[in-house]
Short mmCIF file of C-alpha atoms in Angstrom, two decimals:
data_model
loop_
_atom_site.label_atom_id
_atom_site.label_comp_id
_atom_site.label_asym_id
_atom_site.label_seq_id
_atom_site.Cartn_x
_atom_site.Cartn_y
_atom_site.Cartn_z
CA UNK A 1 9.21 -20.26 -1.02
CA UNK A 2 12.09 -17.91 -1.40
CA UNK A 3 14.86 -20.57 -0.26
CA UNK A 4 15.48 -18.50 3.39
CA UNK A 5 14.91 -21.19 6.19
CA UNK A 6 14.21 -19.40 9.68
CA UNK A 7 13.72 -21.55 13.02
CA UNK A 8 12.19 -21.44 14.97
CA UNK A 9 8.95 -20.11 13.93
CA UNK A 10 7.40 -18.86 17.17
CA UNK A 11 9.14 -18.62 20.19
CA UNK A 12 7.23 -17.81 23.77
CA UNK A 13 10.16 -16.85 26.46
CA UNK A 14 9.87 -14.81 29.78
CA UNK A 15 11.36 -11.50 30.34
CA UNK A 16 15.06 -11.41 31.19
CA UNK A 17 15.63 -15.02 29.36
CA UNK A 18 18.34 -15.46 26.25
CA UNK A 19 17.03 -16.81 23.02
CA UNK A 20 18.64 -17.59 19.96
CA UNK A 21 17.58 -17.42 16.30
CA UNK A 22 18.92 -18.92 13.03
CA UNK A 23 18.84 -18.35 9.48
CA UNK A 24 20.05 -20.22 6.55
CA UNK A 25 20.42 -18.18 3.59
CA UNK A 26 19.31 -19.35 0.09
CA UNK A 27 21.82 -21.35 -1.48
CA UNK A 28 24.83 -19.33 -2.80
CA UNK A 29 23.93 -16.12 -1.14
CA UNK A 30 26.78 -14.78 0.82
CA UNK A 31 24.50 -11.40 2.12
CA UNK A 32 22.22 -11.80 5.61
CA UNK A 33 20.08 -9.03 6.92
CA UNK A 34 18.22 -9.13 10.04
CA UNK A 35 15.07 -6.80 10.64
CA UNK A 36 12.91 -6.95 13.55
CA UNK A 37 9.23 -6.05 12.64
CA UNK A 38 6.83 -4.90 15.73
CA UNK A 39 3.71 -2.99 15.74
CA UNK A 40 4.94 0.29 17.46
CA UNK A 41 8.38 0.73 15.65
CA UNK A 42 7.42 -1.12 12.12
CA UNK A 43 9.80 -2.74 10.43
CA UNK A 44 13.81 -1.83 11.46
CA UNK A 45 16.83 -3.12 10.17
CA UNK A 46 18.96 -4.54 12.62
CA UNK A 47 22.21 -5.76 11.15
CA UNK A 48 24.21 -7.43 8.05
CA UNK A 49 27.05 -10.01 7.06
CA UNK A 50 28.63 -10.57 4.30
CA UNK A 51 30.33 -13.58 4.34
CA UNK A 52 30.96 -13.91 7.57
CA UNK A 53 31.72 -10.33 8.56
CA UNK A 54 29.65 -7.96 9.66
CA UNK A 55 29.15 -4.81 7.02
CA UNK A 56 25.91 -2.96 8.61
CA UNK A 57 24.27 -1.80 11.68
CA UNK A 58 21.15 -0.53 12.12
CA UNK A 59 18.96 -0.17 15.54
CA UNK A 60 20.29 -2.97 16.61
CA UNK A 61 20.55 -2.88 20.82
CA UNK A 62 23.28 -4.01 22.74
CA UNK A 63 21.43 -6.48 24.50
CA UNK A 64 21.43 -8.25 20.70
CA UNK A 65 24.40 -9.73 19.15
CA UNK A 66 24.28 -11.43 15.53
CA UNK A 67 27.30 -13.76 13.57
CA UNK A 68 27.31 -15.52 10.50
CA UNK A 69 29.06 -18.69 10.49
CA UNK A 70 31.58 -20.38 7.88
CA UNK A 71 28.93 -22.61 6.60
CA UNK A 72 27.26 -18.83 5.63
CA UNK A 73 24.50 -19.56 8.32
CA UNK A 74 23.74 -16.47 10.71
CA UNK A 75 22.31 -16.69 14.21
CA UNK A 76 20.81 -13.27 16.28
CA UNK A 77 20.79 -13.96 19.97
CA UNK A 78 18.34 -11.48 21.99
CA UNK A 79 19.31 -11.91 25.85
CA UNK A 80 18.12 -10.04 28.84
CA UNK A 81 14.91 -10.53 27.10
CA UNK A 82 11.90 -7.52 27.87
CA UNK A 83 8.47 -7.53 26.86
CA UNK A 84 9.01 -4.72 23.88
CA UNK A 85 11.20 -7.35 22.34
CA UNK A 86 8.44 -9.08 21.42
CA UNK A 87 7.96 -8.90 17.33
CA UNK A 88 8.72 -11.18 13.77
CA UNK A 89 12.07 -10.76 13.26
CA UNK A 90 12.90 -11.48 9.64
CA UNK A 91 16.19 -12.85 7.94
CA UNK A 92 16.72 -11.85 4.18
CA UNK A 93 19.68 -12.99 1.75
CA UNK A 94 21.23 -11.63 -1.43
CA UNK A 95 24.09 -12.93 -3.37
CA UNK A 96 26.59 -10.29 -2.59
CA UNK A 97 25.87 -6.52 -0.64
CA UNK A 98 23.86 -4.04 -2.63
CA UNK A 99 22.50 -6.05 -4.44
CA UNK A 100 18.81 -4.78 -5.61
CA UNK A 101 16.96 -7.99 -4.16
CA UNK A 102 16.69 -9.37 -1.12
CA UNK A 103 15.03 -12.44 -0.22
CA UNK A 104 13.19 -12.72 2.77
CA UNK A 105 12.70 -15.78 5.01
CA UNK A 106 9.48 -16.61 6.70
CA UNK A 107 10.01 -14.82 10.03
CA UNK A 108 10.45 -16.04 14.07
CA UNK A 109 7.77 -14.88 15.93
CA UNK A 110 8.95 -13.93 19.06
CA UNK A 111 6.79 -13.38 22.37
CA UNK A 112 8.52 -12.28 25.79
CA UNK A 113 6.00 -12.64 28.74
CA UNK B 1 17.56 13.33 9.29
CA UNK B 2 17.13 9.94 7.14
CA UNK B 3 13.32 9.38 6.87
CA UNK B 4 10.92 7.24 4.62
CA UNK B 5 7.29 8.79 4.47
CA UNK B 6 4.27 6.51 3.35
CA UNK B 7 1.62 8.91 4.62
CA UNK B 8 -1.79 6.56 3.22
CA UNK B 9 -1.78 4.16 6.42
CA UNK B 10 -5.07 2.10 4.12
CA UNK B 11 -6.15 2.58 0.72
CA UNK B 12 -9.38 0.77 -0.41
CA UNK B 13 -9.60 0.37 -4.82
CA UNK B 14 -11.96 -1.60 -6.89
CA UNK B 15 -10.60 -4.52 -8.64
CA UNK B 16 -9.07 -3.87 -12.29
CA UNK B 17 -7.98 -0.37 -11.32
CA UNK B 18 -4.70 1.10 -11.08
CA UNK B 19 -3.52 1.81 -7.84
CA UNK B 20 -0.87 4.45 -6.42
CA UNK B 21 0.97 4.37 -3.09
CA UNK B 22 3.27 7.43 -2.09
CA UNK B 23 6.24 7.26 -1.05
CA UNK B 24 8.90 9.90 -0.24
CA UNK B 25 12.01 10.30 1.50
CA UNK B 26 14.57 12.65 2.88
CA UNK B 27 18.11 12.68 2.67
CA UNK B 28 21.19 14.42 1.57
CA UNK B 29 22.77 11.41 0.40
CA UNK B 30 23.49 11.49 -3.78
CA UNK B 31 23.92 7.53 -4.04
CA UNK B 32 20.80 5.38 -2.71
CA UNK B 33 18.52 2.62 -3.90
CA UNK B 34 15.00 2.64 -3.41
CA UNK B 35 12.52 -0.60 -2.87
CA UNK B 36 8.98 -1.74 -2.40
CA UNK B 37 7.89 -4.79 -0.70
CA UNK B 38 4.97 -6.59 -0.08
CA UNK B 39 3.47 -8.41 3.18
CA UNK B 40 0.48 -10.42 2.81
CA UNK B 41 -1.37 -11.72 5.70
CA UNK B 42 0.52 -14.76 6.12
CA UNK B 43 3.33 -12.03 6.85
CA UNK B 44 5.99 -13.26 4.41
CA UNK B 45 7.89 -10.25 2.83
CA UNK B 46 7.82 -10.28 -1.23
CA UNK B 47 10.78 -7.82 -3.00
CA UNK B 48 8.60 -6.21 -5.87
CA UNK B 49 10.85 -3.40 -7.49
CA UNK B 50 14.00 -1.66 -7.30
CA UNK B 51 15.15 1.96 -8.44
CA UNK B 52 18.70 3.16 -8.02
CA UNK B 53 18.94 6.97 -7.57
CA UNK B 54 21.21 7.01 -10.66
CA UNK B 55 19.05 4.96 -13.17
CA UNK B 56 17.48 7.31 -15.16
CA UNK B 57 14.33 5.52 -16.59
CA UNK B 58 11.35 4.54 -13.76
CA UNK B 59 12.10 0.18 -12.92
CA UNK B 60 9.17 -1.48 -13.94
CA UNK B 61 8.43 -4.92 -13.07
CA UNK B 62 5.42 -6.69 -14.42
CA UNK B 63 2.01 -4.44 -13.52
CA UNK B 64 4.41 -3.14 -10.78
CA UNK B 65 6.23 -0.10 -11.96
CA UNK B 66 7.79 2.84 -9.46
CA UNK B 67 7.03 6.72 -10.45
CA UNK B 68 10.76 7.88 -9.54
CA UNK B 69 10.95 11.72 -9.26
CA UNK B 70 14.21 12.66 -8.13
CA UNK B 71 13.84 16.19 -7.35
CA UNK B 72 10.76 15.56 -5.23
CA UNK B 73 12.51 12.84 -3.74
CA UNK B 74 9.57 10.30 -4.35
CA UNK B 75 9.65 7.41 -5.36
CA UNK B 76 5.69 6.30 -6.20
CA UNK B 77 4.60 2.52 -6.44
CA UNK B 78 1.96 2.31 -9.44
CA UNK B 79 0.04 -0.91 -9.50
CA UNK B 80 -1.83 -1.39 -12.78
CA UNK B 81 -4.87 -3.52 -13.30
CA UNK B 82 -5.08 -4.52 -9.68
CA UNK B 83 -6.24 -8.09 -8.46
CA UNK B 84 -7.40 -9.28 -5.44
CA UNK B 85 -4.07 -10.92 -4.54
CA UNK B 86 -2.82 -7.51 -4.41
CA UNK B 87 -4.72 -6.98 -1.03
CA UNK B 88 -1.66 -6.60 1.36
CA UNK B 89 0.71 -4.33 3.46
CA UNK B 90 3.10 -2.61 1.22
CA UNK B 91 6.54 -1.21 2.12
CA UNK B 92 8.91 1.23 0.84
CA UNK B 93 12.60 1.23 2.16
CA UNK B 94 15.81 2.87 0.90
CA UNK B 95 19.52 1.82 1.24
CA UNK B 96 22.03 4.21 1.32
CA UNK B 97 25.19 3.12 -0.79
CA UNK B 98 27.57 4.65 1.52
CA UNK B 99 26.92 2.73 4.84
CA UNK B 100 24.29 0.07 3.28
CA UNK B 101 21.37 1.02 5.72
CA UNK B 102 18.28 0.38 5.41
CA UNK B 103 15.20 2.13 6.82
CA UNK B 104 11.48 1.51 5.69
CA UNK B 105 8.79 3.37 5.51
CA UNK B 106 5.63 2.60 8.14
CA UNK B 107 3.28 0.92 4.85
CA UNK B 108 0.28 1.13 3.39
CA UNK B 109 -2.59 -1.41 3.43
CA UNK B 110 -4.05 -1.65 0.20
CA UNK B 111 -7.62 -3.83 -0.24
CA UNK B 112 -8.92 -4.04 -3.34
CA UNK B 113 -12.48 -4.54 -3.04
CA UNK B 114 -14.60 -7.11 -5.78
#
């Protein structure tokens, strides 16, 4: 257990819905990362905080929006949902940026329709 | 262009051997970090090792240690004595110290075979 919560686990939506997904980093880290891992593009980093500003961007669409929250929390809302969306979209911490480990959480499993 | 290059999509090894999986990159940055992760089939992602383009001796972590060649630009995971927990995906990803991206590599399944 690496102390990253992720919720929900799997999510089934249709295509053009909203979803949202949250991640609570391990305790004390003030670093999120989210990557979205599907079969056809692998595994892509999508975007980072560091305490509660946003530091990196990756491949990360317009259609997806991310924040990270006082309480160092960090949500990624996917809306206008389409079926290449579908994927395990992981949330990592580390204490501060750069740092050499990152933690990963246990991944959302997401399936548009 | 930024690229990670993993070109052994599966790799089958016997049990107790060492194992190597290639990795190699391109870029013109000078300051980067390089990483290899692990993905089991129950599809968690496990940090194994870390190199920093600067550091000049090869990380090593444990029976996990990474065959850095800087002028090659690759940055080799060696697994020694492998087990049959070892059986997994395996990733390498850089981060580039300037804008903190991070791209990874397309894996490698390893099986090690009893």
């Amino acid at each position: 257990d690496s102390g990253v919560t992720q919720t929900p686990k799997h999510l089934i939506t249709a295509t053009g819905q909203r979803v949202t997904l949250r991640c609570s980093p391990r305790s004390g880290d003030l670093s999120v990362y989210w990557y979205q891992q599907s079969l056809d593009q692998g595994l892509q980093f999508l975007i980072q905080y560091y305490n509660g500003e946003e530091r990196a961007k990756g491949n990360i669409l317009e259609r997806f929006s991310a924040q990270q929250f006082p309480d160092l929390h960090s949500e990624l809302n996917l809306s206008s949902l389409e079926l290449g969306d579908s994927a395990l979209y992981f949330c990592a911490s580390s204490e501060a940026p750069r740092q050499s480990e990152q933690y990963f959480g246990p991944g959302t499993r997401l399936t548009v329709t | 262009a930024q690229k990670i290059t993993q070109t052994q999509p599966g790799m089958f090894v016997q049990e107790k051997e060492a194992v190597t999986l290639d990795c190699t990159y391109d870029t013109s940055d000078q300051s980067y970090g390089l990483f290899w992760y692990k993905q089991p089939s129950s599809g968690e992602m496990i940090f194994l090792i870390y190199q920093g383009s600067y550091d000049e001796q090869n990380a090593t972590e444990g029976r996990y240690s990474l065959n850095f060649q800087k002028a090659r630009k690759s940055a080799n995971l060696v697994i020694s004595a492998s087990q049959l927990g070892d059986s997994a995906m395996y990733f390498c990803a850089m981060r580039f110290l300037g804008d903190d991206k991070i791209i990874f590599g397309k894996g490698t399944r390893l099986h090690i075979l009893p």
